[in-house]
Amino acid sequence: MFDPNCVRFFDTTLRDGEQAAGVNLNVAEKLQIAKQLEKTRVDVIEAGFPAASPGDFNCVQAISRELRRTTVCGLARTREGDIRAAAQALAQAENPRLHVFIATSPIHMEYKLRLTQEEVLAEIRSGVSLARSLVSEVEFSGEDASRSDLEFLIKAFKVAVDCGATILNIPDTVGYATPEEFYQFCRTVILGVAPPEGVIFSVHAHNDLGLAAANSLAAVRAGVRQVEGTINGMGERGGNSAIEEVVMALKTRADYYGVTVNLDTRRLFPVSRLVARLSGVAVPPNKPVVGSNAFAHEAGIHQHGVMAKRETYEIMKAEDVGCIPAVMVLGKHSGSHAFRARLEFLGYHLDDASVAKAFEIFKKLCDEKKEATDGDIEAIIADEIFSVTPEFHYELKEYTVQVGSGLATAAVVLYRDNKELKDAATGNGPVDAAYRAIMRVINIEPKLESFKITATSERSDALGEALVIISYQGLKAQGRGASTDVIKASVKAYINAVNRLYSLAAVREIKLNGNGCPKADES
Ligand code: KIV
Ligand code: ZN
């Protein structure tokens, strides 16, 4: 039932969010995030841009098959090929939506599209009509709307409505708008288009000036009833509007905004943690709503105030965004039921085989360190369940490192296709030496773009979690690895990144050339 007072949330973490530099999620990871977003009750999930790559197509198709309640959306330009690919990928969705876009600003039309206004209108006519003939719900976006000529944008939206679009999106593509101005802009567009009942306006704000949430809220005040954004504000450049910020502003200041939302805010913390872990983009501690310090009070005067009356310094309750301290730590004697229940509490949806595999690894870990924290369990899942790349698989069998004064030596043994491959190298430290040895085994030399190690908790027996990004032949891949031994975590992360690099190359049909590294020994 159409409720004109309800603000819907459109999550594009898996499409626009994934465009963030260095982020590359595989199908299993995207599916896990999509399931958790469904549980969070976002209204729409933009699962990808099916014409962009076979990998994107497969993700949209897999998510369409799996989700039964949330609307699944696929992005397309106005081109026929894009629209047919998106419709095909969405074919099995219970509630599909096709999102058609074309730029409407003078700068984009002249320099990027090389199209006149009339030609852009013709593209909208043909694209939206075709989309509507294939899928029951169509959204239209005028890319760079905030820098478009108002009169032309209104004309473009009217054409889209005439051809069957029922959601009209106003993107601030380059994060250029300011709240007061954007309020007026959206108001003028809404009044100018004056669409029939059932058609809603949407906003899609980027955060280049740190104004994405403020602009989204200004648009809601102007009458917009769908907000697009990503979890943790993930996205390219300054990112997208952070869903958790906008929804909590609407809820906390319901007295001012006077709108309702469907989203279950108690799922915000778990979904934020999942996205951060799987994407490798950490949440800053001072991030509103989901940062680790969002509910921490350091100053004595604040602590005193909060103890006397929470509302003195807290405008939201930690439990309302799902920020609940761990109630139990699992250990050696915990059974599979407790383990499964903890996974569910953390928001994971795994099949029986994956739970059994994770439980076995958890048990081994408890032999090493007695107890496992939530962070340890999440690292196990990310490392051992989602990181597995079926298309191409190097596996670590063993490694050794020796560190002397100034020089380290490493030897690695990997498996591939049941064959053992081994090699050794020297380097500036144990990780450098191990990576050089791996490069000799794989016979390519990817560039290491980034290397980070974090601990899964504050405890000294925490797992070390390594995250690396490598690049080779224009492709970028990230890899994760977790272990109580940080060198092992680093080695696993590098191998994982190499596997993902090969998967990506396979999907994009790119052959990775060996670059003349001496071949490893095979035995
Ligand atoms: O930022 C943008 O304009 C987009 C569109 C495709 C909606 O992401
Ligand atoms: Zn965008």
XYZ file of C-alpha atoms and ligand atoms in Angstrom:
532
model
C 0.000 0.000 0.000
C 1.335 3.401 -0.971
C 2.011 5.547 2.096
C 2.898 9.148 1.141
C 4.390 9.726 4.567
C 6.865 6.867 4.458
C 10.488 7.467 3.408
C 11.870 4.382 1.673
C 15.543 3.429 1.766
C 17.317 2.338 -1.404
C 20.650 0.723 -0.617
C 23.326 0.870 -3.316
C 26.256 -0.484 -1.258
C 26.641 -3.346 -3.741
C 26.623 -1.088 -6.824
C 27.708 2.510 -6.137
C 29.396 1.541 -2.853
C 31.455 -1.141 -4.513
C 32.822 1.486 -6.906
C 35.003 2.713 -4.004
C 38.693 2.424 -4.885
C 40.134 -1.016 -4.148
C 36.807 -2.629 -3.168
C 35.940 -5.837 -4.929
C 33.329 -8.133 -3.448
C 32.711 -11.648 -4.752
C 29.253 -13.211 -5.257
C 29.215 -14.957 -1.845
C 30.110 -11.708 -0.078
C 27.513 -9.686 -1.975
C 24.855 -12.288 -1.277
C 25.673 -12.210 2.438
C 25.443 -8.414 2.537
C 22.174 -8.502 0.548
C 20.642 -10.997 2.991
C 21.621 -8.835 5.897
C 20.225 -5.736 4.207
C 16.958 -7.593 3.700
C 16.928 -8.440 7.392
C 17.561 -4.737 8.088
C 14.384 -4.127 6.069
C 15.822 -1.697 3.552
C 13.146 -1.255 0.904
C 15.307 -1.662 -2.207
C 18.737 -3.179 -2.860
C 20.607 -2.113 -5.971
C 22.529 -5.315 -6.583
C 24.682 -4.223 -9.505
C 25.004 -3.006 -13.087
C 24.434 -6.221 -15.077
C 25.781 -4.940 -18.404
C 29.032 -3.798 -16.770
C 30.547 -7.290 -16.463
C 29.540 -10.963 -16.266
C 30.428 -10.783 -12.560
C 27.896 -7.999 -11.979
C 25.299 -9.891 -13.999
C 25.822 -13.035 -11.900
C 25.534 -11.079 -8.643
C 22.253 -9.435 -9.636
C 20.936 -12.814 -10.772
C 22.020 -14.603 -7.563
C 20.537 -11.903 -5.326
C 17.307 -11.879 -7.390
C 16.937 -15.609 -6.813
C 17.578 -15.390 -3.108
C 15.647 -12.388 -1.751
C 11.914 -12.741 -1.388
C 10.804 -9.569 0.383
C 13.090 -6.684 -0.566
C 12.922 -5.151 -4.038
C 16.008 -6.061 -6.085
C 17.198 -3.439 -8.530
C 19.582 -3.557 -11.504
C 21.129 -0.475 -13.109
C 21.165 0.237 -16.850
C 22.017 3.076 -19.191
C 19.306 3.938 -21.715
C 20.955 1.548 -24.201
C 18.975 -1.452 -25.343
C 21.758 -3.939 -24.482
C 22.026 -2.620 -20.916
C 18.283 -2.755 -20.356
C 17.878 -6.274 -21.729
C 20.830 -7.498 -19.620
C 19.343 -5.938 -16.468
C 15.889 -7.385 -17.171
C 17.392 -10.823 -17.739
C 19.447 -10.666 -14.519
C 16.314 -9.625 -12.589
C 14.079 -12.268 -14.180
C 13.799 -14.393 -11.033
C 13.309 -11.556 -8.567
C 10.079 -11.542 -6.597
C 10.046 -7.732 -6.637
C 12.258 -6.483 -9.481
C 13.083 -2.896 -10.346
C 14.995 -1.661 -13.370
C 16.913 1.573 -12.826
C 17.545 3.511 -16.043
C 19.828 6.542 -16.067
C 21.236 9.136 -18.404
C 23.012 12.404 -17.671
C 20.940 15.569 -17.913
C 23.492 18.296 -17.056
C 24.975 20.460 -19.826
C 28.559 19.443 -19.003
C 27.782 15.709 -19.142
C 25.579 15.980 -22.239
C 28.147 18.003 -24.162
C 31.429 16.384 -23.158
C 30.543 12.858 -22.100
C 27.472 11.897 -24.107
C 27.885 14.344 -27.012
C 24.115 14.517 -27.235
C 21.715 17.457 -27.535
C 18.791 17.932 -25.166
C 16.394 16.523 -27.778
C 18.586 13.452 -28.237
C 18.710 12.865 -24.478
C 14.910 13.088 -24.295
C 14.672 10.558 -27.127
C 17.033 8.233 -25.202
C 14.843 8.519 -22.099
C 11.734 7.786 -24.161
C 13.163 4.656 -25.759
C 15.058 3.430 -22.660
C 12.291 3.837 -20.104
C 9.635 2.442 -22.491
C 11.722 -0.661 -23.185
C 12.504 -1.120 -19.481
C 8.829 -0.807 -18.572
C 7.893 -3.394 -21.212
C 10.271 -5.890 -19.548
C 10.053 -5.147 -15.802
C 7.069 -4.081 -13.697
C 8.799 -1.244 -11.845
C 11.102 1.347 -13.373
C 13.173 4.073 -11.755
C 14.653 6.872 -13.812
C 17.682 8.966 -12.787
C 18.879 12.167 -14.411
C 22.568 11.810 -13.667
C 24.166 15.034 -12.370
C 20.626 16.360 -11.855
C 21.773 18.979 -9.323
C 23.852 20.692 -12.038
C 21.147 20.340 -14.701
C 18.997 23.079 -16.130
C 15.807 22.972 -14.050
C 13.429 23.384 -16.946
C 15.144 20.622 -18.925
C 15.266 18.284 -15.930
C 11.534 18.730 -15.362
C 10.938 17.962 -19.047
C 13.133 14.848 -18.774
C 11.241 13.578 -15.712
C 7.885 14.194 -17.440
C 9.008 12.071 -20.382
C 10.129 9.327 -17.991
C 6.750 9.340 -16.220
C 4.865 9.259 -19.542
C 6.891 6.180 -20.507
C 6.140 4.339 -17.253
C 8.745 5.313 -14.626
C 7.268 5.564 -11.125
C 10.387 6.556 -9.210
C 12.186 9.728 -10.279
C 15.675 10.063 -8.858
C 17.502 13.374 -8.370
C 21.218 12.563 -8.024
C 23.748 15.024 -6.711
C 26.334 13.002 -8.597
C 29.393 15.062 -7.735
C 28.337 16.178 -4.246
C 28.044 19.800 -5.370
C 24.728 20.785 -3.810
C 24.230 22.603 -0.507
C 21.229 21.837 1.720
C 19.228 25.096 1.451
C 19.761 25.305 -2.299
C 18.993 21.608 -2.778
C 15.756 21.917 -0.810
C 14.608 24.637 -3.236
C 15.841 22.661 -6.228
C 13.930 19.497 -5.245
C 10.818 21.500 -4.364
C 10.837 23.187 -7.795
C 11.330 19.846 -9.570
C 8.535 18.149 -7.612
C 6.082 20.996 -8.224
C 7.171 21.323 -11.861
C 6.738 17.629 -12.710
C 3.562 17.302 -10.609
C 3.366 13.565 -11.286
C 0.252 11.441 -10.769
C -0.290 9.708 -7.398
C 1.934 6.692 -6.908
C 4.983 8.316 -8.491
C 7.648 9.235 -5.938
C 10.800 11.304 -6.025
C 14.129 9.975 -4.838
C 17.453 11.536 -3.844
C 20.952 10.148 -4.414
C 23.598 12.310 -2.752
C 27.373 12.031 -2.904
C 29.558 13.248 -0.074
C 32.343 15.238 -1.750
C 31.716 18.231 0.542
C 30.548 16.173 3.521
C 26.963 17.280 2.847
C 25.382 14.071 1.550
C 23.264 13.321 4.627
C 22.270 16.986 5.026
C 21.284 17.196 1.342
C 19.281 13.950 1.587
C 17.411 15.318 4.602
C 16.749 18.622 2.841
C 15.309 16.628 -0.065
C 13.015 14.749 2.333
C 11.787 18.099 3.676
C 11.086 19.095 0.086
C 8.863 16.037 -0.429
C 11.246 13.347 -1.670
C 10.150 9.903 -0.421
C 13.072 7.635 -1.303
C 16.615 8.108 -0.025
C 19.472 6.336 -1.782
C 22.711 5.643 0.022
C 25.180 3.066 1.237
C 26.101 1.455 4.518
C 28.977 3.359 6.174
C 28.659 5.889 3.335
C 30.921 3.657 1.246
C 31.496 4.791 -2.328
C 33.955 6.379 -4.680
C 35.669 9.704 -3.839
C 33.998 11.061 -0.662
C 31.425 8.275 -0.770
C 27.633 8.225 -0.803
C 25.051 9.343 1.682
C 25.365 7.069 4.754
C 22.043 5.290 5.242
C 22.607 4.904 8.991
C 23.034 8.666 9.385
C 19.950 9.634 7.396
C 17.657 7.066 8.981
C 18.760 7.939 12.514
C 18.274 11.652 11.814
C 14.742 10.930 10.584
C 13.990 8.776 13.623
C 15.715 10.883 16.276
C 14.190 14.087 14.905
C 10.800 12.632 14.018
C 9.375 15.723 15.710
C 10.912 17.818 12.912
C 10.679 15.550 9.855
C 7.340 13.905 10.651
C 7.895 10.878 8.393
C 7.990 7.123 8.967
C 10.544 4.531 7.840
C 10.405 0.746 7.412
C 14.045 0.089 8.272
C 14.901 -1.833 11.456
C 17.559 0.395 12.965
C 18.632 -2.327 15.451
C 20.338 -4.061 12.524
C 22.511 -1.044 11.624
C 25.539 -1.987 13.715
C 25.766 -5.621 12.523
C 25.303 -4.658 8.876
C 27.908 -1.900 9.219
C 30.422 -4.371 10.689
C 29.743 -6.881 7.938
C 30.192 -4.330 5.156
C 33.376 -2.980 6.746
C 34.888 -6.430 7.143
C 33.997 -7.787 3.712
C 34.863 -4.594 1.831
C 38.036 -3.948 3.795
C 36.962 -0.311 4.278
C 37.206 0.288 8.016
C 34.702 2.456 9.886
C 36.433 5.444 11.544
C 35.921 5.383 15.338
C 34.174 8.772 15.301
C 31.778 7.812 12.484
C 28.250 8.906 13.480
C 25.889 6.100 14.546
C 28.165 3.095 13.819
C 31.679 4.201 14.856
C 33.211 2.412 17.833
C 33.182 5.714 19.764
C 29.657 6.725 18.723
C 28.387 5.949 22.228
C 31.605 6.306 24.215
C 31.997 9.103 26.751
C 35.529 9.951 27.713
C 35.234 13.290 29.498
C 34.478 12.953 33.215
C 31.811 15.628 33.092
C 29.998 13.753 30.316
C 30.297 10.403 32.094
C 28.843 11.946 35.192
C 25.962 13.481 33.220
C 25.174 10.219 31.406
C 25.174 8.288 34.667
C 22.795 10.793 36.234
C 20.531 10.887 33.154
C 21.481 9.302 29.839
C 19.791 11.984 27.726
C 22.146 14.690 29.029
C 24.721 13.670 26.415
C 23.084 10.893 24.365
C 20.427 11.621 21.767
C 20.129 7.996 20.598
C 20.218 4.719 22.487
C 23.066 2.388 21.583
C 20.655 -0.560 21.587
C 18.399 1.212 19.030
C 21.186 0.927 16.444
C 22.173 -2.587 17.523
C 25.341 -1.547 19.327
C 25.093 -4.124 22.085
C 28.227 -5.191 23.941
C 29.151 -8.838 23.499
C 27.175 -10.754 26.087
C 29.268 -13.848 25.890
C 32.593 -15.061 24.679
C 32.575 -18.519 23.165
C 35.227 -21.015 24.136
C 36.555 -24.532 24.056
C 33.428 -25.980 25.645
C 30.883 -24.134 23.533
C 28.823 -26.417 21.371
C 27.681 -26.030 17.779
C 24.268 -24.683 18.873
C 25.835 -21.810 20.792
C 28.158 -21.166 17.851
C 25.293 -21.117 15.351
C 23.236 -18.872 17.646
C 26.152 -16.440 17.890
C 26.486 -16.369 14.099
C 22.808 -15.565 13.797
C 23.118 -12.859 16.432
C 25.962 -11.351 14.408
C 23.663 -11.422 11.380
C 25.243 -14.214 9.295
C 23.129 -16.466 7.100
C 25.143 -19.557 6.287
C 24.233 -22.964 4.962
C 24.835 -26.025 7.157
C 28.081 -26.993 5.427
C 29.561 -23.509 5.947
C 28.510 -23.448 9.616
C 30.113 -26.873 10.114
C 33.330 -25.730 8.440
C 33.438 -22.512 10.469
C 32.740 -24.447 13.685
C 35.647 -26.787 13.021
C 38.004 -23.820 12.528
C 36.583 -22.140 15.626
C 37.292 -25.282 17.671
C 40.896 -25.385 16.429
C 41.245 -21.726 17.337
C 39.951 -22.414 20.858
C 42.657 -25.047 21.235
C 45.171 -22.281 20.582
C 43.612 -19.471 22.600
C 40.833 -20.824 24.847
C 38.194 -18.221 23.957
C 36.986 -16.538 20.793
C 35.505 -13.025 20.622
C 32.917 -11.819 18.092
C 35.747 -10.217 16.130
C 37.583 -13.578 15.968
C 34.433 -15.345 14.745
C 33.772 -12.675 12.129
C 37.379 -12.940 10.942
C 37.061 -16.731 10.601
C 33.899 -16.372 8.517
C 35.392 -13.677 6.285
C 38.657 -15.556 5.872
C 37.536 -19.162 5.530
C 34.003 -18.967 4.102
C 33.636 -15.873 1.930
C 37.188 -15.493 0.720
C 37.220 -18.807 -1.105
C 37.356 -18.267 -4.847
C 36.112 -21.315 -6.716
C 37.450 -20.277 -10.117
C 41.141 -20.371 -9.306
C 42.685 -21.624 -6.160
C 46.196 -21.405 -4.787
C 46.228 -22.743 -1.269
C 48.865 -22.313 1.418
C 50.351 -25.597 2.560
C 53.229 -24.327 4.654
C 55.744 -21.566 5.008
C 58.853 -20.785 7.015
C 60.629 -17.517 7.608
C 63.987 -16.695 9.104
C 64.842 -13.199 10.174
C 68.442 -12.109 10.554
C 70.009 -8.689 10.904
C 68.784 -6.745 7.870
C 67.666 -9.661 5.702
C 64.866 -12.193 5.967
C 64.442 -15.456 4.094
C 61.144 -17.197 3.388
C 60.146 -20.482 1.810
C 56.550 -21.213 0.800
C 54.746 -24.334 -0.344
C 51.426 -23.808 -2.137
C 48.923 -26.205 -3.671
C 47.327 -25.719 -7.001
C 45.284 -28.411 -8.771
C 46.593 -30.945 -6.266
C 50.153 -30.077 -7.212
C 52.682 -28.818 -4.727
C 54.599 -25.712 -5.789
C 57.489 -24.410 -3.724
C 60.010 -21.623 -3.796
C 62.088 -19.373 -1.581
C 63.250 -15.770 -1.603
C 64.915 -13.120 0.490
C 63.447 -9.758 1.410
C 63.546 -6.747 3.693
C 61.520 -8.434 6.381
C 59.567 -11.674 6.819
C 56.461 -10.466 4.966
C 58.457 -9.018 2.073
C 60.460 -12.242 1.782
C 57.305 -14.393 1.880
C 55.591 -12.262 -0.786
C 58.631 -12.507 -3.038
C 58.629 -16.291 -2.622
C 54.915 -16.406 -3.529
C 55.579 -14.283 -6.626
C 58.153 -16.807 -7.753
C 55.590 -19.580 -7.305
C 52.786 -17.831 -9.179
C 55.129 -16.488 -11.849
C 53.628 -13.014 -11.914
C 54.649 -9.921 -9.957
C 51.575 -7.975 -8.838
C 52.166 -4.534 -7.336
C 51.346 -4.322 -3.638
C 49.055 -1.298 -3.372
C 48.158 -1.522 0.292
C 48.941 -3.699 3.309
C 47.268 -3.429 6.710
C 47.185 -5.568 9.828
C 44.609 -5.135 12.557
C 43.741 -7.099 15.676
C 40.246 -8.582 16.060
C 40.008 -7.382 19.683
C 41.988 -5.495 22.303
C 43.211 -8.759 23.831
C 46.816 -9.812 23.353
C 45.663 -13.222 22.098
C 43.537 -11.587 19.350
C 43.691 -12.837 15.799
C 45.749 -10.710 13.437
C 43.733 -9.855 10.348
C 45.688 -8.834 7.269
C 44.188 -6.953 4.353
C 46.151 -6.455 1.146
C 45.337 -4.863 -2.179
C 47.372 -5.858 -5.231
C 47.210 -4.708 -8.833
C 48.293 -6.325 -12.069
C 47.517 -5.629 -15.725
C 44.993 -2.931 -14.811
C 43.097 -5.157 -12.353
C 42.938 -4.578 -8.610
C 42.122 -7.248 -6.056
C 41.996 -7.330 -2.313
C 42.642 -10.283 -0.051
C 42.130 -11.115 3.601
C 43.737 -13.550 5.964
C 43.391 -14.173 9.679
C 45.585 -16.065 12.125
C 47.041 -15.818 15.612
C 50.369 -15.601 13.741
C 50.519 -12.267 11.877
C 53.026 -13.503 9.271
C 50.686 -16.363 8.408
C 47.741 -13.928 8.238
C 49.778 -11.767 5.838
C 50.704 -14.739 3.643
C 47.083 -15.949 3.528
C 45.875 -12.460 2.625
C 48.332 -12.233 -0.263
C 47.337 -15.652 -1.633
C 43.674 -14.710 -1.284
C 44.303 -11.505 -3.257
C 46.081 -13.499 -5.984
C 43.127 -15.913 -6.203
C 40.719 -13.007 -6.466
C 42.906 -11.399 -9.113
C 42.633 -14.550 -11.230
C 38.859 -14.753 -10.616
C 38.470 -11.150 -11.703
C 40.609 -11.755 -14.783
C 38.480 -14.798 -15.673
C 35.240 -12.834 -15.318
C 36.617 -9.984 -17.439
C 38.118 -12.474 -19.897
C 41.640 -11.105 -19.403
C 44.615 -13.425 -19.631
C 47.216 -12.706 -16.975
C 50.678 -12.939 -18.456
C 53.503 -14.424 -16.477
C 56.255 -11.811 -16.414
C 59.294 -13.905 -16.466
C 59.696 -14.719 -12.762
C 61.593 -17.952 -12.535
C 59.124 -20.811 -12.155
C 58.653 -22.530 -8.835
C 59.672 -26.092 -8.165
C 56.896 -28.599 -8.678
C 56.907 -31.871 -6.821
O 25.753 9.286 -8.786
C 24.947 9.022 -9.695
O 24.479 9.875 -10.439
C 24.590 7.611 -9.885
C 23.482 7.334 -10.834
C 23.721 6.135 -11.651
C 22.185 7.270 -10.085
O 25.133 6.749 -9.238
Zn 26.146 7.653 -7.429
